[in-house]
Coordinates of N, CA and C in Angstrom, one line a residue:
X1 N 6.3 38.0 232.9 CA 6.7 38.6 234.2 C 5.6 39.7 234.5
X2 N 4.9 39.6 235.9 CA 4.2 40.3 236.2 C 4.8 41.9 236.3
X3 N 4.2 42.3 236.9 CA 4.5 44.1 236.9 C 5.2 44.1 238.0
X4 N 4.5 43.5 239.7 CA 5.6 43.7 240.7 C 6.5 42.4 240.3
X5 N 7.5 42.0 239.7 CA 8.1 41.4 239.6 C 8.9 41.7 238.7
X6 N 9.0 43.0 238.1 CA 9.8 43.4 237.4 C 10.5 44.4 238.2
X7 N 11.8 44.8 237.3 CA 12.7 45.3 238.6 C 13.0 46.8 237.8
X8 N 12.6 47.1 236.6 CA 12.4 48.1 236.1 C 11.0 49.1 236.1
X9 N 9.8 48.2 236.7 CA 8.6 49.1 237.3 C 8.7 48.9 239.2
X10 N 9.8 49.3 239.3 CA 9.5 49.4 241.3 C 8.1 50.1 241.8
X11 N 7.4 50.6 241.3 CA 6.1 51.5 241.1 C 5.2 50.6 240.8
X12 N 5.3 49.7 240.4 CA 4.2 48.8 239.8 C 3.2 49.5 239.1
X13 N 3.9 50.0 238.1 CA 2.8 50.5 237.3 C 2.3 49.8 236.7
X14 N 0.5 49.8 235.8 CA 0.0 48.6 235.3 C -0.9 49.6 234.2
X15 N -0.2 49.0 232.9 CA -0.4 49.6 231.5 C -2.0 49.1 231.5
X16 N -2.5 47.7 231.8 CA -3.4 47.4 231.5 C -4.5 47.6 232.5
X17 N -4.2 48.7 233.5 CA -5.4 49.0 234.6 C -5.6 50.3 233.8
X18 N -6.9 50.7 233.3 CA -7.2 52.1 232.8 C -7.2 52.9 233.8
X19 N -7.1 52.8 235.1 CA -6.2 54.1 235.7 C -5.7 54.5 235.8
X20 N -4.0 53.8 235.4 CA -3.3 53.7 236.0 C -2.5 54.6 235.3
X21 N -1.5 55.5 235.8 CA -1.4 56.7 234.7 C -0.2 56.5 233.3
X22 N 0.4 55.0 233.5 CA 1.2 54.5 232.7 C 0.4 54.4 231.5
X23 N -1.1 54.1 231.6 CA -1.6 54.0 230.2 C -2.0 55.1 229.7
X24 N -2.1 56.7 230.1 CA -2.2 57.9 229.4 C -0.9 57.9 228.9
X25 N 0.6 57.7 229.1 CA 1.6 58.0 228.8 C 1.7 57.4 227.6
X26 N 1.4 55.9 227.6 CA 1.5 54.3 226.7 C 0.8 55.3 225.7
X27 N -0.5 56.0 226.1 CA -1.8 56.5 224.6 C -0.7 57.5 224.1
X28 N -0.6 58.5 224.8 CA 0.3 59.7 224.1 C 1.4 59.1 223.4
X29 N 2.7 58.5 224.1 CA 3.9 58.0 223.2 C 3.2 57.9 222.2
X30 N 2.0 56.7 222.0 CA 1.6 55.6 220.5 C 1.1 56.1 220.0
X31 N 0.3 57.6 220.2 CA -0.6 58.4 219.1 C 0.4 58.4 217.7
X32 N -0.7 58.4 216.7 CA 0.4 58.0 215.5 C 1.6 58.8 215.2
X33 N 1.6 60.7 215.6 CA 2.4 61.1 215.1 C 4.0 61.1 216.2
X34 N 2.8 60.8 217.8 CA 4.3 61.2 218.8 C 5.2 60.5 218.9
X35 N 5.3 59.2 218.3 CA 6.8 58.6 218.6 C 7.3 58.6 217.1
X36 N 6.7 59.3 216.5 CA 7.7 59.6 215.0 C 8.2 60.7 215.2
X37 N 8.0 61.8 216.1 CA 8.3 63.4 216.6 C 9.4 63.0 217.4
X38 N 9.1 61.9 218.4 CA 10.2 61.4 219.5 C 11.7 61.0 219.0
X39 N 11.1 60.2 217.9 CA 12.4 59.7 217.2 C 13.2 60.4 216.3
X40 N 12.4 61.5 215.8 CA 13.1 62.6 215.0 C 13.8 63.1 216.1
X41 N 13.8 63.7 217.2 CA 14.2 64.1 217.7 C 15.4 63.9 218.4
X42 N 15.6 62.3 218.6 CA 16.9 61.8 218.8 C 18.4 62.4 218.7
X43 N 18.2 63.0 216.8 CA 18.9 63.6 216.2 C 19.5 65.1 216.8
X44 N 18.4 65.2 217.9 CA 19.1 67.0 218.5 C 18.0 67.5 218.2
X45 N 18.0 68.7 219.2 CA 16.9 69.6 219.3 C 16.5 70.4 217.9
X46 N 15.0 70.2 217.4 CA 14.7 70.8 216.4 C 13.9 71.9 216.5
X47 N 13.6 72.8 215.4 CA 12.7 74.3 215.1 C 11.3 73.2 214.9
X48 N 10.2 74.0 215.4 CA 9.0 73.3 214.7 C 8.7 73.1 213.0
X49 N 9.8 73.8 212.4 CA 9.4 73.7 210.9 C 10.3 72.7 210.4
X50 N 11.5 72.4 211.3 CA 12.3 71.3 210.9 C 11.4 70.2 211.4
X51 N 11.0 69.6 212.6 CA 10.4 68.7 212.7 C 9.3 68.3 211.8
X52 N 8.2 69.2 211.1 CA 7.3 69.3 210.2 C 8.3 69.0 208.9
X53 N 9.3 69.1 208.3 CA 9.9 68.7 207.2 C 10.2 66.6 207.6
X54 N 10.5 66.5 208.7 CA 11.2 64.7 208.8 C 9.6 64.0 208.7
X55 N 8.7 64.4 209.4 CA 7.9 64.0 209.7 C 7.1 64.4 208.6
X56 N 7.0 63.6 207.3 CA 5.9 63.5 206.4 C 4.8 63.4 207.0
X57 N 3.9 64.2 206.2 CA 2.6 64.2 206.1 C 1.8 64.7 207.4
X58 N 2.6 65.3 208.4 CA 1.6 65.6 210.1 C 1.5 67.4 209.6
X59 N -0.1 67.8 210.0 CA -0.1 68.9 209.5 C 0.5 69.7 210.9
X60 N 0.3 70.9 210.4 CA 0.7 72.5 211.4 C -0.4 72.0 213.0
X61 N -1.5 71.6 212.3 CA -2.3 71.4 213.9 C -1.9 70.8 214.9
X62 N -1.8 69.5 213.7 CA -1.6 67.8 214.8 C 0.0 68.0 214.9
X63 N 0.8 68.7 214.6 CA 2.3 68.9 215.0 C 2.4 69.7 216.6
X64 N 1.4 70.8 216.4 CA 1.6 71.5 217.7 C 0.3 70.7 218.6
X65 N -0.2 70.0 218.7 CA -1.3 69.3 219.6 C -0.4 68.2 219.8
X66 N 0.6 67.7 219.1 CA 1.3 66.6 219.3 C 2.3 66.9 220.5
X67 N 2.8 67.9 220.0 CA 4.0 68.8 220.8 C 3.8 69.2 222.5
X68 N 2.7 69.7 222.3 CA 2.2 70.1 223.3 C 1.5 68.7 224.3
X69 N 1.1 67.5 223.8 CA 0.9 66.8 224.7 C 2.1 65.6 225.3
X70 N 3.5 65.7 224.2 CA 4.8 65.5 224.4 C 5.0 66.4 225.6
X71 N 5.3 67.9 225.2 CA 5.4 68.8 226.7 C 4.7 67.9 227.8
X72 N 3.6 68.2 227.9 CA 2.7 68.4 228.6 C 3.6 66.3 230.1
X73 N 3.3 66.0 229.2 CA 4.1 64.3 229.5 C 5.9 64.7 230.1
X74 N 6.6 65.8 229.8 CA 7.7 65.8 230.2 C 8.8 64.8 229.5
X75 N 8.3 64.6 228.2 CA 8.9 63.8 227.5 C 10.0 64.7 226.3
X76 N 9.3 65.9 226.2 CA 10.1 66.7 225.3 C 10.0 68.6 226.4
X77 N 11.0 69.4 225.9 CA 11.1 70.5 226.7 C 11.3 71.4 225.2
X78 N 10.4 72.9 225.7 CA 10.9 73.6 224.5 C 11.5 74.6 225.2
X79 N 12.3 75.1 224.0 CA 13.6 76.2 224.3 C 12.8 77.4 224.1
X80 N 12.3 78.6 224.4 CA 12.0 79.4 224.1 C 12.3 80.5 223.3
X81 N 14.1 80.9 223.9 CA 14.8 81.6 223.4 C 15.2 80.9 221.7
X82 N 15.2 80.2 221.2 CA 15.4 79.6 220.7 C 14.4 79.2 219.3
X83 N 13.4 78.5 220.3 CA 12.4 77.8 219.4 C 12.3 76.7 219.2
X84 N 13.4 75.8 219.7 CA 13.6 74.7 219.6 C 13.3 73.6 220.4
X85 N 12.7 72.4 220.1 CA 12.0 71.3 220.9 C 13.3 69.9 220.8
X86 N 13.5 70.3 222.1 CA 14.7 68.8 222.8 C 14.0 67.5 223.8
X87 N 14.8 66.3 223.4 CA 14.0 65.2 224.4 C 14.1 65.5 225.9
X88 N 13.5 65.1 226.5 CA 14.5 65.1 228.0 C 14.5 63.9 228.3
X89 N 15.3 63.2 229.3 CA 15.7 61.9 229.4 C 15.0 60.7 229.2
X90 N 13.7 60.7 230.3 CA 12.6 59.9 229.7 C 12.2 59.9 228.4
X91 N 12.2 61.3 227.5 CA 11.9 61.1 226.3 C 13.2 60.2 225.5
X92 N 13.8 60.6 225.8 CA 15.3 59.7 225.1 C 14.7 58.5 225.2
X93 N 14.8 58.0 226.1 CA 14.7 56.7 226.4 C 13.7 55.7 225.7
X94 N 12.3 56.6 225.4 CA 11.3 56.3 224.8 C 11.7 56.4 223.2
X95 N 12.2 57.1 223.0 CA 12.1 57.6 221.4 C 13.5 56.2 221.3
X96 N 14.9 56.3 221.9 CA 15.5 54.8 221.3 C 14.8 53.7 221.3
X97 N 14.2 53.3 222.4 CA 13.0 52.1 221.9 C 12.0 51.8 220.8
X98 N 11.8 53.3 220.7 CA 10.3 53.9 219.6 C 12.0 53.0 218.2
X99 N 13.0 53.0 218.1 CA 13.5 52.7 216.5 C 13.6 51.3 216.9
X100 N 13.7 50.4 217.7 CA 13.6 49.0 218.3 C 12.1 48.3 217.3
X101 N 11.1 49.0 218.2 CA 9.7 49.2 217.5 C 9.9 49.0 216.5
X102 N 10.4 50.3 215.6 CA 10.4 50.5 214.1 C 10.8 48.8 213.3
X103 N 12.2 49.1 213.8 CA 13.4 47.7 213.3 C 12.0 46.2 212.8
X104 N 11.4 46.1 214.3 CA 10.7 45.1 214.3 C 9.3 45.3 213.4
X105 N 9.0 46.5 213.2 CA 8.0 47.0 211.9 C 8.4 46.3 210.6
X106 N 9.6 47.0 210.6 CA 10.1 46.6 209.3 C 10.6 45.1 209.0
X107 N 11.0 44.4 209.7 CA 11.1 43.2 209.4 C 9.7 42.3 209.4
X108 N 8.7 42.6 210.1 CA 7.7 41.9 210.1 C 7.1 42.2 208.3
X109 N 6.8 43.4 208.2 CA 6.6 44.2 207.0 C 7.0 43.2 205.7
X110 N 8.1 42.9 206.0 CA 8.8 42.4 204.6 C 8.1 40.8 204.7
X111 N 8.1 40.0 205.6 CA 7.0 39.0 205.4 C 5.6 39.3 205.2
X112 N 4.9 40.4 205.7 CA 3.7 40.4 205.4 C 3.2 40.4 204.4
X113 N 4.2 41.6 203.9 CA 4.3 41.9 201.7 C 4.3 40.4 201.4
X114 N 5.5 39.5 201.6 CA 5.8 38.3 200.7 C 4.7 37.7 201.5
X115 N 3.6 37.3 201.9 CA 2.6 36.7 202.0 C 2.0 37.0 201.2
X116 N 1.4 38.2 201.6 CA 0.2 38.8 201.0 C 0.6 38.6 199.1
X117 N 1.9 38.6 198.7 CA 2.0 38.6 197.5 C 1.8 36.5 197.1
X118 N 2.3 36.0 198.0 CA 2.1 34.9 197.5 C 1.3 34.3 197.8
X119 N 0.3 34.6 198.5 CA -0.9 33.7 198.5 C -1.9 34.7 197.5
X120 N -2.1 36.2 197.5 CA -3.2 36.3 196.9 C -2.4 37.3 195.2
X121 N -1.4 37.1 195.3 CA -0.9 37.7 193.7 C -1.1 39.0 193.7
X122 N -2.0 40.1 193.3 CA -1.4 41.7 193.0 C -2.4 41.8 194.3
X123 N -2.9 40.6 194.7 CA -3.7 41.6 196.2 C -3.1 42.4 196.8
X124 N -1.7 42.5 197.1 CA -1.4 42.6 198.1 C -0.9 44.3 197.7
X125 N -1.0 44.3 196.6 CA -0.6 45.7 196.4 C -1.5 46.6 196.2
X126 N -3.1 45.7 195.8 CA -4.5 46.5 195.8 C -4.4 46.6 197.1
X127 N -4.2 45.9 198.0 CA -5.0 46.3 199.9 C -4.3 47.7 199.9
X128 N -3.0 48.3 199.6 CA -2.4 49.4 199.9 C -0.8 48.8 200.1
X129 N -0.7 48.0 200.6 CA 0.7 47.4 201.1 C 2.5 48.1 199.6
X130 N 2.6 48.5 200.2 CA 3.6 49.2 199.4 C 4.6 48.2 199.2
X131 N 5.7 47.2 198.7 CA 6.6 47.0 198.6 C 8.1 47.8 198.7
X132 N 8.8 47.2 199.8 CA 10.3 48.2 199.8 C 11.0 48.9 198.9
X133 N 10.8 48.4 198.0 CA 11.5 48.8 196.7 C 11.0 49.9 195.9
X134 N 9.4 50.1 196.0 CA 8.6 51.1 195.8 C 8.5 52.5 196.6
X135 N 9.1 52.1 198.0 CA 9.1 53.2 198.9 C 10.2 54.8 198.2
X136 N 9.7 55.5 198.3 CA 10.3 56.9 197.8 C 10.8 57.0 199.1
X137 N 12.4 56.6 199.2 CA 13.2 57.1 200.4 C 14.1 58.3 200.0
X138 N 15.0 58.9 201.4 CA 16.0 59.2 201.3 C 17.5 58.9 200.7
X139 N 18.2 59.4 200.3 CA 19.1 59.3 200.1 C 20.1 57.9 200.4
X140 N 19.7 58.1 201.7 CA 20.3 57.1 202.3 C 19.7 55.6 202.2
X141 N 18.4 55.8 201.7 CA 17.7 54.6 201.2 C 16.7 54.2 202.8
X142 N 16.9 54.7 204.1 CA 15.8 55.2 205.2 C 14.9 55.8 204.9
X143 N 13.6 55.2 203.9 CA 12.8 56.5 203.9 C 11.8 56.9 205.0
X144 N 11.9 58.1 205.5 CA 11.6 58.8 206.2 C 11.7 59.0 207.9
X145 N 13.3 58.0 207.9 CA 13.6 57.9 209.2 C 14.7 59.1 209.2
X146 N 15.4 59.7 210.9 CA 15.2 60.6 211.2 C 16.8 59.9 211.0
X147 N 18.0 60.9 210.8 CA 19.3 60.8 210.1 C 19.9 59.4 211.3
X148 N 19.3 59.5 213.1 CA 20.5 58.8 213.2 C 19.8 57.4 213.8
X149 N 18.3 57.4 213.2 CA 17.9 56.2 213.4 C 18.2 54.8 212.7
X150 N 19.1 54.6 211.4 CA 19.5 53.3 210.9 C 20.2 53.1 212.0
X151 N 19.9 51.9 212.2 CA 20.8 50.9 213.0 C 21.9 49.4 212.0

C-alpha cells in the first residue's frame, strides 16, 4: 500500500523521501536508546535517574541528548515542578508499537540463535549472540523490559 492510499497517512507522508519530515522523526524514534526510553516510559512518568536505572547501559549524556531530542519531537513532555519525563499521545502510540517491534525481535531472535547454533555449533555464541537462557533478567524473567511491557 502506497502512502496516498493509506488512510492512516492522510498527509502523505513519505518515510522514504529524505525530506520528508517523517523520516527525522522514523531517525529519532530508532536511535538506539529512544524507543527503549519510549517504552520505559509507558509505565508512567519517570525522574531522569529512574529512567537511567530501566534502561541499561545509556550513559548521563546520551540519556539527556536522547531526552531532549524525544522533547524536542513532542513525543515526550517534561514536568518541571517535578522532574519528571511523561509520553504525550503521539509518544504513546509510538512507544506501544516500539513493544510490537520488540515481541517480533524476540521471536525472530530465538530462530536466529537455533540457526546460528545448528549450522555452525559454538559459532554462534563466539559471534556474540547470547542465548535466552543466558540472559541476566528480571525477576520477572523480562530482562530489561520496562514492568508493563510483557505482553
Amino acid at each position: 500500500m502506497t502512502s496516498s492510499e493509506n488512510p492512516k497517512n492522510p498527509h502523505h507522508f513519505n518515510v522514504f523521501a529524505a525530506a520528508c519530515p517523517s523520516r527525522k522523526l522514523l531517525n529519532d524514534v530508532t536511535r538506539r536508546w529512544s524507543i527503549l526510553v519510549l517504552a520505559t516510559l509507558l509505565d508512567g512518568a519517570l525522574r531522569f535517574g529512574q529512567i537511567r536505572e530501566r534502561v541499561d547501559g545509556v550513559s548521563d549524556r546520551m540519556l539527556s541528548a536522547t531526552l531532549g531530542a524525544l522533547a524536542e519531537d513532542r513525543l515526550i513532555v517534561k514536568d518541571d515542578a517535578d522532574g519528571t519525563y511523561a509520553l504525550t499521545e503521539p509518544g504513546r502510540q509510538i512507544a506501544r508499537q516500539s513493544l510490537d517491534l520488540f515481541d517480533s525481535l524476540y521471536l525472530a531472535l530465538d530462530e536466529i540463535v537455533n540457526a546460528r547454533q545448528a549450522g555452525s555449533g559454538a559459532a554462534g555464541a563466539s559471534a556474540g549472540v547470547v542465548a535466552p537462557d543466558d540472559v541476566a533478567g528480571s525477576s520477572d524473567g523480562a530482562a530489561g523490559a520496562p514492568a508493563g511491557a510483557a505482553s
